[in-house]
PDB file of C-alpha atoms and ligand atoms in Angstrom:
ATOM      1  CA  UNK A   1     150.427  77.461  37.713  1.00 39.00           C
ATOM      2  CA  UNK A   2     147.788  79.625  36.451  1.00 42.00           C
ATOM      3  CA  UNK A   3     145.290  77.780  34.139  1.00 42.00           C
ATOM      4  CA  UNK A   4     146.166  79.697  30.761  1.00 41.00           C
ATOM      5  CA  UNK A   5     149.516  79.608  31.316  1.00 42.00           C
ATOM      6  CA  UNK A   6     150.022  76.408  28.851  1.00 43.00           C
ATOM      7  CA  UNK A   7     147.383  78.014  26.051  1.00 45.00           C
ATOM      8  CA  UNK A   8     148.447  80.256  23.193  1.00 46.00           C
ATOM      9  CA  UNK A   9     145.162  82.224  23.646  1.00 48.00           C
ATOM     10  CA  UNK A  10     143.245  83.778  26.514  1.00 49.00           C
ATOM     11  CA  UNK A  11     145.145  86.202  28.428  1.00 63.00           C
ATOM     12  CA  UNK A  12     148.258  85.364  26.882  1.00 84.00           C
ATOM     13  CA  UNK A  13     152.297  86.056  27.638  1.00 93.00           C
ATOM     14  CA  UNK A  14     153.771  88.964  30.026  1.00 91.00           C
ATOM     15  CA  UNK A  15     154.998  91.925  28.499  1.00 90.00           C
ATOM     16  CA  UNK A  16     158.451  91.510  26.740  1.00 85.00           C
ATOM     17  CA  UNK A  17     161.107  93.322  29.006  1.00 85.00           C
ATOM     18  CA  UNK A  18     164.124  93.665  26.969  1.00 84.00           C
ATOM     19  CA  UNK A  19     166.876  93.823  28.893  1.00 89.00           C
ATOM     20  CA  UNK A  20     165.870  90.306  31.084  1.00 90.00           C
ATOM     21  CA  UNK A  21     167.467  88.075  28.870  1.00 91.00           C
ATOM     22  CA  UNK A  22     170.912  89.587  28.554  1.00 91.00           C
ATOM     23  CA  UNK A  23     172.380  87.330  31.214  1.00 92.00           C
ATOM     24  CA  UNK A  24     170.259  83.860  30.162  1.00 95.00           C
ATOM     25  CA  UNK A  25     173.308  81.153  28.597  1.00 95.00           C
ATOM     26  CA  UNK A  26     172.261  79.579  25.442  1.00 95.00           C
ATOM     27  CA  UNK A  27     172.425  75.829  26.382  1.00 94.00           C
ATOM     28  CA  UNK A  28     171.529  73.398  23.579  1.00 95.00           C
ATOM     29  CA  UNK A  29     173.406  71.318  21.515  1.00 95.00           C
ATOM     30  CA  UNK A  30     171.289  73.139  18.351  1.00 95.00           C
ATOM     31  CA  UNK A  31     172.768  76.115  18.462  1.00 97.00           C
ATOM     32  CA  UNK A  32     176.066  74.748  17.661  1.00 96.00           C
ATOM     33  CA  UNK A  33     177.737  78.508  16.477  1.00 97.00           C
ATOM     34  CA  UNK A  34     177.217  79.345  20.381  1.00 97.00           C
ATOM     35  CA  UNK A  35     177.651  75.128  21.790  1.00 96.00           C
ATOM     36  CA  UNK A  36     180.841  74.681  19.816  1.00 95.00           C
ATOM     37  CA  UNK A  37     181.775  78.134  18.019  1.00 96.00           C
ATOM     38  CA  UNK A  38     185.254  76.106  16.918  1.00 96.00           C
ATOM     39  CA  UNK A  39     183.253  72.757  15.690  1.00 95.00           C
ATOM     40  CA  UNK A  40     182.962  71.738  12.090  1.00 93.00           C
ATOM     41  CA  UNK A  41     179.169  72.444  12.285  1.00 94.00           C
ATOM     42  CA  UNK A  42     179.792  76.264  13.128  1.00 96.00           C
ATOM     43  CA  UNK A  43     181.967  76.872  10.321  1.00 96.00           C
ATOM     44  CA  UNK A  44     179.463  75.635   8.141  1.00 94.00           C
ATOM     45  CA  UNK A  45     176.923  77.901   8.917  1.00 96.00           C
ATOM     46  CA  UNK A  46     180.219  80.962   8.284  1.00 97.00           C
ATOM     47  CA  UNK A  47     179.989  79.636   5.189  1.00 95.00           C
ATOM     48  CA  UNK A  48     176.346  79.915   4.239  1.00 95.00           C
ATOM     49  CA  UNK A  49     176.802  82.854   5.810  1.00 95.00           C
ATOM     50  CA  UNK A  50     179.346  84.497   3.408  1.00 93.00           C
ATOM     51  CA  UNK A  51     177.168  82.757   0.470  1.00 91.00           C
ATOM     52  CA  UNK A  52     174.241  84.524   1.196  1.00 89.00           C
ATOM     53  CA  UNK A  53     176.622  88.029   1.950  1.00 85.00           C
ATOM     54  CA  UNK A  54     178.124  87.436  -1.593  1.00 83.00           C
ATOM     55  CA  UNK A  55     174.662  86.693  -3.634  1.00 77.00           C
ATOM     56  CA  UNK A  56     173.276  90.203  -4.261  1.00 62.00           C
ATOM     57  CA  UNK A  57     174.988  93.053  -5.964  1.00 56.00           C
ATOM     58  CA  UNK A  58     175.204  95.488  -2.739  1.00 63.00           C
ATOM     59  CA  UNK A  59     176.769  92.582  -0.755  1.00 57.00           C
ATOM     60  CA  UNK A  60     174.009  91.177   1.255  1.00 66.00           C
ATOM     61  CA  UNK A  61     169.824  90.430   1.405  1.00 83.00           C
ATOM     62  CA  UNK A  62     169.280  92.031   4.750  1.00 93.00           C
ATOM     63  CA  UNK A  63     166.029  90.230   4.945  1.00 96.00           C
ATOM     64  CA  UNK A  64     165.843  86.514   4.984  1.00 97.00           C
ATOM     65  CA  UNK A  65     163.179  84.372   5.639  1.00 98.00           C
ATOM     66  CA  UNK A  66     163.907  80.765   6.802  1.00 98.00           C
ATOM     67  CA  UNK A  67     161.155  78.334   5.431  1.00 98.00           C
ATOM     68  CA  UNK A  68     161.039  74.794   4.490  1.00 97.00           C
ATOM     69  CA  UNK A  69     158.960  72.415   3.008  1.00 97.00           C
ATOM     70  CA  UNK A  70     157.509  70.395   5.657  1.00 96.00           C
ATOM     71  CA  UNK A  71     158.108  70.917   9.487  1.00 95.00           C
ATOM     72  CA  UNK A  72     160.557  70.101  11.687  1.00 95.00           C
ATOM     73  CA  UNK A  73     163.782  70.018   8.668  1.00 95.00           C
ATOM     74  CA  UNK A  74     165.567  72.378  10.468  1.00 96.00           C
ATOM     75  CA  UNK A  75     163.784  76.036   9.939  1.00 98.00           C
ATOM     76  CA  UNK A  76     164.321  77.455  13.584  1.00 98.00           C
ATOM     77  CA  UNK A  77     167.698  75.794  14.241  1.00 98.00           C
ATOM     78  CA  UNK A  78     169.202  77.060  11.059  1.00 98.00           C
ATOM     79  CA  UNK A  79     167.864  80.790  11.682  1.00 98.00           C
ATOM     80  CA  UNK A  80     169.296  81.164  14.897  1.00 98.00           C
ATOM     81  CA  UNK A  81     172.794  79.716  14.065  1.00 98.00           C
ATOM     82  CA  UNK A  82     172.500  82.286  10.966  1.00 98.00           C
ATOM     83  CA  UNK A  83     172.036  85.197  13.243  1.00 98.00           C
ATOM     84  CA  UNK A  84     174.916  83.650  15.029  1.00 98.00           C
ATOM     85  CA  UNK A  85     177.431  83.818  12.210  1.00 98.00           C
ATOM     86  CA  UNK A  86     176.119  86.845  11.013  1.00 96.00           C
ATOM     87  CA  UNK A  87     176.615  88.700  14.296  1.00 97.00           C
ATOM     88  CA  UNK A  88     180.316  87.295  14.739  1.00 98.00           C
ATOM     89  CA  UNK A  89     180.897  90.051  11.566  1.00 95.00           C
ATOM     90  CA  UNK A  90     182.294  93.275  13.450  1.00 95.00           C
ATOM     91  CA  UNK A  91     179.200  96.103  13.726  1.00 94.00           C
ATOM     92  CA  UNK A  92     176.929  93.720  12.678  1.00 95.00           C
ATOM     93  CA  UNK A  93     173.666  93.347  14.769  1.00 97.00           C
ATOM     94  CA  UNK A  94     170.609  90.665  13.285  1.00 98.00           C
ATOM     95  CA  UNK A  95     167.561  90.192  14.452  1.00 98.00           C
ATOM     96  CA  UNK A  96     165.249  86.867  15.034  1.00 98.00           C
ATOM     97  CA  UNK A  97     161.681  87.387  14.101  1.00 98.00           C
ATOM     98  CA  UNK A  98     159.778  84.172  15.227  1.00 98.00           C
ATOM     99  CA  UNK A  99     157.096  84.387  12.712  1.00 98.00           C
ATOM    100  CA  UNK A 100     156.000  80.897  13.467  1.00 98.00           C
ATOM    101  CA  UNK A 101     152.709  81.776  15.145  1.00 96.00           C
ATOM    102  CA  UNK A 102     151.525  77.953  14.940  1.00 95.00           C
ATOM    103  CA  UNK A 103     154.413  76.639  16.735  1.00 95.00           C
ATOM    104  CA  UNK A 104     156.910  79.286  18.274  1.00 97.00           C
ATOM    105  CA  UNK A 105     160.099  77.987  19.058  1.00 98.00           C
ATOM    106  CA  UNK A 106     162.992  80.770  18.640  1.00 98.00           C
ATOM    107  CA  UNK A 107     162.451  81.288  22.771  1.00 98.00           C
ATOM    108  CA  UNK A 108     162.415  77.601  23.242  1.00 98.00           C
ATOM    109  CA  UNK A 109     165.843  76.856  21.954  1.00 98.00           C
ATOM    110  CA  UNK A 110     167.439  80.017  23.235  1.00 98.00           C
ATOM    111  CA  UNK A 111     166.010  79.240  26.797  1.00 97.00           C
ATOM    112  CA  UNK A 112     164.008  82.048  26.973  1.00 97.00           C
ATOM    113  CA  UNK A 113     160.291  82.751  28.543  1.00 95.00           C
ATOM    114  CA  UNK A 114     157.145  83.285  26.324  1.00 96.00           C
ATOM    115  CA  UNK A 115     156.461  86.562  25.988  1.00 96.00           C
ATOM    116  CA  UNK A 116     154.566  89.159  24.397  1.00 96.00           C
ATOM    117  CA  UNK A 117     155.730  89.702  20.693  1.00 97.00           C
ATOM    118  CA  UNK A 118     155.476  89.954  17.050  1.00 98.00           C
ATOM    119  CA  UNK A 119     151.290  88.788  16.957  1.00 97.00           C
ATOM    120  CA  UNK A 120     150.708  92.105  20.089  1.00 96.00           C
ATOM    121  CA  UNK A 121     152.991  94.441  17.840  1.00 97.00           C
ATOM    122  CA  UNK A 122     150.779  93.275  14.789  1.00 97.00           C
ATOM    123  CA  UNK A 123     147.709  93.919  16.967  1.00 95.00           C
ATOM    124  CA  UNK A 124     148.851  97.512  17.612  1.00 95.00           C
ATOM    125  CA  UNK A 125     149.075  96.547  21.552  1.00 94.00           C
ATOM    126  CA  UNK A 126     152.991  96.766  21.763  1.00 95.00           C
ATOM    127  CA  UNK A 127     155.257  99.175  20.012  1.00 96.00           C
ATOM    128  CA  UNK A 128     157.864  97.413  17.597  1.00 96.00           C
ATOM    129  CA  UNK A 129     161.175  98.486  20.409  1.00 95.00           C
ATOM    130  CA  UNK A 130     158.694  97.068  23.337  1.00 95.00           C
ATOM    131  CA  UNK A 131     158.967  93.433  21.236  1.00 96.00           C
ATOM    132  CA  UNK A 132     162.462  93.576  20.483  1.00 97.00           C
ATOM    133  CA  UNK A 133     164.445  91.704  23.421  1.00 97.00           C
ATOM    134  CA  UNK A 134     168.334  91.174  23.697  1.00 96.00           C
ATOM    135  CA  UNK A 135     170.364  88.035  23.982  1.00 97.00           C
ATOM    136  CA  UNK A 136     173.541  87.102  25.797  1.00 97.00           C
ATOM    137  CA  UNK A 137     174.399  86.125  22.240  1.00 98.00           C
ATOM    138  CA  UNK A 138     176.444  89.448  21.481  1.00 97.00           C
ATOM    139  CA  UNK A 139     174.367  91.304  18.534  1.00 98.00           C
ATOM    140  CA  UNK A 140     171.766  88.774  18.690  1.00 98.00           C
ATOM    141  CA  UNK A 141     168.664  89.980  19.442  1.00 98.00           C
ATOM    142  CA  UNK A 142     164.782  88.548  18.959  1.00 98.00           C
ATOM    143  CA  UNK A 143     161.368  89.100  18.731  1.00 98.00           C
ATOM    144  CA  UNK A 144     159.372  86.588  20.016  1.00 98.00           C
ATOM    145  CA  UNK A 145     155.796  85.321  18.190  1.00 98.00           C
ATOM    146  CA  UNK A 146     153.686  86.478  21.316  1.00 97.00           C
ATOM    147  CA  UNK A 147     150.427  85.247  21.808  1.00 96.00           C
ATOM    148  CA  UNK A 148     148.925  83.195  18.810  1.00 94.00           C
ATOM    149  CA  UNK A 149     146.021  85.247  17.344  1.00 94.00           C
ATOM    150  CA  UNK A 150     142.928  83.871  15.618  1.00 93.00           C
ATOM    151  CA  UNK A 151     144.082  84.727  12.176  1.00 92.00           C
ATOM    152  CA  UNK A 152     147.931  84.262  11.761  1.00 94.00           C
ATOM    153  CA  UNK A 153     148.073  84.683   8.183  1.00 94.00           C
ATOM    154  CA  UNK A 154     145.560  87.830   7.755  1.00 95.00           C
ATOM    155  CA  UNK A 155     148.176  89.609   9.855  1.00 95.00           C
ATOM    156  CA  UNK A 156     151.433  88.796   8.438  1.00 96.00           C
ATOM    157  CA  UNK A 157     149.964  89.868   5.005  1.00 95.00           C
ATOM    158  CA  UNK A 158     149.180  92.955   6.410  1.00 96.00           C
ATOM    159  CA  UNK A 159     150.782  96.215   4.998  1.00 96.00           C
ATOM    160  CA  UNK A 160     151.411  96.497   8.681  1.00 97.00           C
ATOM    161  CA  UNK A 161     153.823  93.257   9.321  1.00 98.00           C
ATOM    162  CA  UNK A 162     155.421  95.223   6.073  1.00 97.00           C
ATOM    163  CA  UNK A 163     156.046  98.264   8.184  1.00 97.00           C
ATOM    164  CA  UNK A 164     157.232  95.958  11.301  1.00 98.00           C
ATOM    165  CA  UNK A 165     160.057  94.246   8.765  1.00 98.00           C
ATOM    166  CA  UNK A 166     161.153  97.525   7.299  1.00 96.00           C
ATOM    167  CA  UNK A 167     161.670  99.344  10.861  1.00 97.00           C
ATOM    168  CA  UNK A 168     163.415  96.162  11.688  1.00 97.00           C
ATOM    169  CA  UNK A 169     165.667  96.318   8.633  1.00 96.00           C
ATOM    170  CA  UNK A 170     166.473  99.759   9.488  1.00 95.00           C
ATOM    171  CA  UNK A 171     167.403  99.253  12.805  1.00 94.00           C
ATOM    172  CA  UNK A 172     169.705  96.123  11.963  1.00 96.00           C
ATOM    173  CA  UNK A 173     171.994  94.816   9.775  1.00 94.00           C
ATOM    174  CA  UNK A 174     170.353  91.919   9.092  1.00 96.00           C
ATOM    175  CA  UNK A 175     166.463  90.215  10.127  1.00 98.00           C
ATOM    176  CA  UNK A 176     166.502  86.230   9.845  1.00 98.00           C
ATOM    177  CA  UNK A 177     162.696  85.508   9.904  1.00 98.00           C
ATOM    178  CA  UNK A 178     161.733  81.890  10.828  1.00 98.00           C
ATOM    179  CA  UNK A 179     158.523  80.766   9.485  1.00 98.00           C
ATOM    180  CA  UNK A 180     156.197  77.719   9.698  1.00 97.00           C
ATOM    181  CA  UNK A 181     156.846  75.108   6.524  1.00 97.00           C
ATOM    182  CA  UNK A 182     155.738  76.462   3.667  1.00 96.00           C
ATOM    183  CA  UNK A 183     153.140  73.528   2.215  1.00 92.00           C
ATOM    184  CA  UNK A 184     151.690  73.897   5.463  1.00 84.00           C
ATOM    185  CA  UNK A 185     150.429  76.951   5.157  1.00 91.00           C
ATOM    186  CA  UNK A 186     150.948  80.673   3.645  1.00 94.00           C
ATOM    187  CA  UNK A 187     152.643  82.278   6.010  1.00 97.00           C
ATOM    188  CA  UNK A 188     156.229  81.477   5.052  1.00 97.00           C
ATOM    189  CA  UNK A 189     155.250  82.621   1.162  1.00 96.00           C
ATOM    190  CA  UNK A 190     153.714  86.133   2.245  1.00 97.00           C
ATOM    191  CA  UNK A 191     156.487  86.685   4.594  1.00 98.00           C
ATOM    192  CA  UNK A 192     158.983  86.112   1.250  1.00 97.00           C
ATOM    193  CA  UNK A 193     157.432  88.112  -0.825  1.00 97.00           C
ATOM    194  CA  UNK A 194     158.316  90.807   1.873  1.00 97.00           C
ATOM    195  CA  UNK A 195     161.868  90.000   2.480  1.00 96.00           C
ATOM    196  CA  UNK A 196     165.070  90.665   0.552  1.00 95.00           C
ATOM    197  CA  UNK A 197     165.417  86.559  -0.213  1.00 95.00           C
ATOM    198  CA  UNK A 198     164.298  83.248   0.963  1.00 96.00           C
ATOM    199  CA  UNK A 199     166.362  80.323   2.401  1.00 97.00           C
ATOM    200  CA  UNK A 200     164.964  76.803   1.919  1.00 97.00           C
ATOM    201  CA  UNK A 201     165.694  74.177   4.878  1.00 97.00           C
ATOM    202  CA  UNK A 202     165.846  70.736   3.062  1.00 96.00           C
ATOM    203  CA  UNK A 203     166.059  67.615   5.359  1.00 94.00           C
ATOM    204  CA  UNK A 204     168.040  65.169   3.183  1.00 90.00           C
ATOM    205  CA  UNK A 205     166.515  61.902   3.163  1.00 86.00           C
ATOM    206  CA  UNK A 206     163.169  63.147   4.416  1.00 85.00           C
ATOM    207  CA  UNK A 207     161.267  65.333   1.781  1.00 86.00           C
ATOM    208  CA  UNK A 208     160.601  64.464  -1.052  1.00 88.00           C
ATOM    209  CA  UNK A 209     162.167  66.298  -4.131  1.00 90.00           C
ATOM    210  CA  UNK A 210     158.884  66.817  -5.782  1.00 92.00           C
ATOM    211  CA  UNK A 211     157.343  68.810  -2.823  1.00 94.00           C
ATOM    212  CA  UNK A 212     161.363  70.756  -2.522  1.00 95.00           C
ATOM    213  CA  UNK A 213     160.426  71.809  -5.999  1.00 96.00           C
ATOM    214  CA  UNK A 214     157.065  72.412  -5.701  1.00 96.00           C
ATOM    215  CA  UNK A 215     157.958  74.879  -2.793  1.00 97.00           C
ATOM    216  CA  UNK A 216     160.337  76.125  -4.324  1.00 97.00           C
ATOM    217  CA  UNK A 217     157.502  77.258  -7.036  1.00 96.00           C
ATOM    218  CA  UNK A 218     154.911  78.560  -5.109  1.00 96.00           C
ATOM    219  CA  UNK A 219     157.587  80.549  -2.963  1.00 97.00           C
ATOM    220  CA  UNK A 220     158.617  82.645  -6.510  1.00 96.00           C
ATOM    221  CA  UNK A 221     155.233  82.446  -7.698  1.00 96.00           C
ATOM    222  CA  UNK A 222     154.373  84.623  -5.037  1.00 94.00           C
ATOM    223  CA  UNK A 223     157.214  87.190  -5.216  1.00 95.00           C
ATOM    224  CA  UNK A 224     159.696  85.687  -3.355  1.00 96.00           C
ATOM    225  CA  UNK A 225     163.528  85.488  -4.273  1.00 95.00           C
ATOM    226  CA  UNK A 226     164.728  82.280  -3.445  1.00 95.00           C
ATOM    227  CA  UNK A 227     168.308  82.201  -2.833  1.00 94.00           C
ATOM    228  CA  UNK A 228     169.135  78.653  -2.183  1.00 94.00           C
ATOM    229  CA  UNK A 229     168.626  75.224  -0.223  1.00 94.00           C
ATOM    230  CA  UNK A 230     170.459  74.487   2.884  1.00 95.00           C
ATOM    231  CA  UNK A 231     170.593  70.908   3.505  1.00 93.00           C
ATOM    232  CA  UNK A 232     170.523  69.279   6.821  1.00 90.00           C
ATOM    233  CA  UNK A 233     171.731  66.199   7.799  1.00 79.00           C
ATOM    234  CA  UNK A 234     170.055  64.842  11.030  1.00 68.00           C
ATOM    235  CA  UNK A 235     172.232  61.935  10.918  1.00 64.00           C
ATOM    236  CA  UNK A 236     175.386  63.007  10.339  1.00 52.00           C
ATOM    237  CA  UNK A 237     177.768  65.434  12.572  1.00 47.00           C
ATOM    238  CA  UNK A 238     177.633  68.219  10.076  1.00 44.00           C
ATOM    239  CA  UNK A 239     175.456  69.924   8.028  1.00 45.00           C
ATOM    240  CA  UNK A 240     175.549  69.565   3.980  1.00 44.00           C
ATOM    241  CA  UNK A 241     174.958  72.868   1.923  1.00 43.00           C
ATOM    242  CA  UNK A 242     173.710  72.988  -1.491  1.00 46.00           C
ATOM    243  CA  UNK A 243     174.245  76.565  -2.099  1.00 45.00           C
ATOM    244  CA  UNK A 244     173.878  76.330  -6.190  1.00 40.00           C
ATOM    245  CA  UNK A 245     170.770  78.138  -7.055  1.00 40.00           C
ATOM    246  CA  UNK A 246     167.964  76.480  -8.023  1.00 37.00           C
TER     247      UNK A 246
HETATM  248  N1  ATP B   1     171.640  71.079  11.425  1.00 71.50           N
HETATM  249  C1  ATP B   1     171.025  70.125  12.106  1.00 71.50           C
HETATM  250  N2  ATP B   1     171.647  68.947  12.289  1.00 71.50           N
HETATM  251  C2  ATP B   1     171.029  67.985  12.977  1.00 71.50           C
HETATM  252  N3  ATP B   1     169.791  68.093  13.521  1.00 71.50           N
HETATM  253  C3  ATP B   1     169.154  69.234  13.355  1.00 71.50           C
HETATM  254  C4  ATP B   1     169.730  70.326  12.640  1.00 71.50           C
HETATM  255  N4  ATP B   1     168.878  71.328  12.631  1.00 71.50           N
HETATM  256  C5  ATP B   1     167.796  70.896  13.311  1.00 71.50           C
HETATM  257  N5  ATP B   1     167.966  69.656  13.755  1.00 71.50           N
HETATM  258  C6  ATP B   1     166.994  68.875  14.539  1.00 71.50           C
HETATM  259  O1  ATP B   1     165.803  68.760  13.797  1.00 71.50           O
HETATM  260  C7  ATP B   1     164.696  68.961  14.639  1.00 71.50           C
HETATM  261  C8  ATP B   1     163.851  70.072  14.106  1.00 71.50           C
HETATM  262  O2  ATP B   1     164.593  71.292  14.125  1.00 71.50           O
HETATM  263  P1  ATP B   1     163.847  72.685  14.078  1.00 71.50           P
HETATM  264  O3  ATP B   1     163.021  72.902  15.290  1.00 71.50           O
HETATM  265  O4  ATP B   1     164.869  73.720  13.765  1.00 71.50           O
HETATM  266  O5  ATP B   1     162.919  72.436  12.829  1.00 71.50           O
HETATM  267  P2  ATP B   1     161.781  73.363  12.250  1.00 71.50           P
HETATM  268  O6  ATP B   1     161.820  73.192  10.785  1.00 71.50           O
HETATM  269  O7  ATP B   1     161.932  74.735  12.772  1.00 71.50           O
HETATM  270  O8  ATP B   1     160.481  72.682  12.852  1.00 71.50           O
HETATM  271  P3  ATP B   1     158.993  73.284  12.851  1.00 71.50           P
HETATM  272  O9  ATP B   1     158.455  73.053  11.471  1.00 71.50           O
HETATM  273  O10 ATP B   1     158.294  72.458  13.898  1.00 71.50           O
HETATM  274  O11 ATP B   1     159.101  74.734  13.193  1.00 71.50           O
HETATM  275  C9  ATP B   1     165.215  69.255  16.030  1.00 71.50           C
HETATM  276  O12 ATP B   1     165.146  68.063  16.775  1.00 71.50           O
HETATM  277  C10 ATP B   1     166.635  69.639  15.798  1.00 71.50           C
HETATM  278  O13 ATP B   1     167.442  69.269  16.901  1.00 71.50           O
HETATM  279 MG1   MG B   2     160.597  75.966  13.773  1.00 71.50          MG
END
């Protein structure tokens, strides 16, 4: 194994090549729309679905970006089953953008090998339809993080990550954009203030209410439309939703 093949920086990822994935079976548990498309947990995430479809006068926010709180509630797992449900509409193709450049992890639950992405688009190294790879998961496609840059914030403020998300938007029906937590870092409130609406991943029994609400703030402070909490319940078989706003 090449010595950089572990690090984010140095030479970084291979070029995306966006057919290579098309035959790759989604295999974890997680990603319970494609695990268990019949299963209780599925048809819970139809039914955020068809909340978030119904929220804004023209029928949908085609932009959406998945934060939370604090890591690991749920951010990644909940914007891939998203793009799941989404995509099971007829005509209806979404797009993952792993905009987690800390901690990428759309690839990793999907199976999939690092490669370039969003951060070499961002760079100007990679055209936007170089980065955009399909999925066996019918209408689900992704673009990956790519190769962590120095300054992961400075570029997704850019006017330039606003250019990536609107030839995204145009291209598909829908762009679910995962994010790092939110009280972590900026990131996840920069990239709302770009999208059509925010979705915030609450953990039950693990954050705190105060820092919900104080995410919550900063998120709108900044711009961003927040259209709801989706709870998540690591210990139970399903998944809770708390789709009254606020
Ligand atoms: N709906 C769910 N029900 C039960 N467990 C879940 C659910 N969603 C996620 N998990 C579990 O919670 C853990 C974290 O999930 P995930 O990677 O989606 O979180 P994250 O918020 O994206 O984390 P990070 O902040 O590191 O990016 C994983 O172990 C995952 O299996
Ligand atoms: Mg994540």
């Amino acid at each position: 194994m090449a010595k950089n093949d572990k690090k984010h920086n140095g030479p970084g990822f291979p070029p995306a090549v966006p057919d290579e994935s098309l035959n790759v079976p989604v295999l974890r548990e997680e990603i319970a729309t494609v695990f268990d498309p019949q299963g209780q947990i599925a048809e819970q995430f139809r039914a955020l679905r068809n909340s978030i479809q119904s929220m804004n006068a023209d029928g949908a926010s085609h932009t959406l970006v998945v934060t939370s709180a604090v890591p690991g509630e749920g951010k990644t797992v909940t914007a891939l089953n998203l793009a799941v449900s989404l995509s099971e509409l007829p005509g209806v193709h979404t797009l993952v953008l792993d905009a987690d450049m800390h901690e990428p992890s759309v690839e990793k639950y999907l199976g999939l090998p690092r490669r370039q992405g969003l951060a070499e688009v961002l760079a100007g190294q990679l055209t936007i339809d170089q980065a955009v790879r399909a999925t066996s998961i019918e209408g689900v496609s992704i673009m990956g993080a790519g190769t962590r840059p120095q300054n992961p914030s400075e570029l997704l403020g850019s006017d330039r990550m606003k250019a990536v998300i609107n030839h995204l938007r145009q291209n598909h029906s829908y762009v679910v954009i995962d994010t790092p937590a939110a009280l972590n870092v900026s990131d996840a409130s920069l990239l709302g203030s770009m999208a059509d609406g925010i979705l915030l991943v609450v953990k039950l029994g693990s954050t705190a209410r105060y820092h919900v609400q104080r995410t919550h703030n900063t998120l709108e402070a900044l711009g961003g439309n927040v259209l709801g909490t989706f709870l998540v319940d690591a210990n139970m078989p399903n998944i809770g939703k708390d789709y009254s706003r606020g």
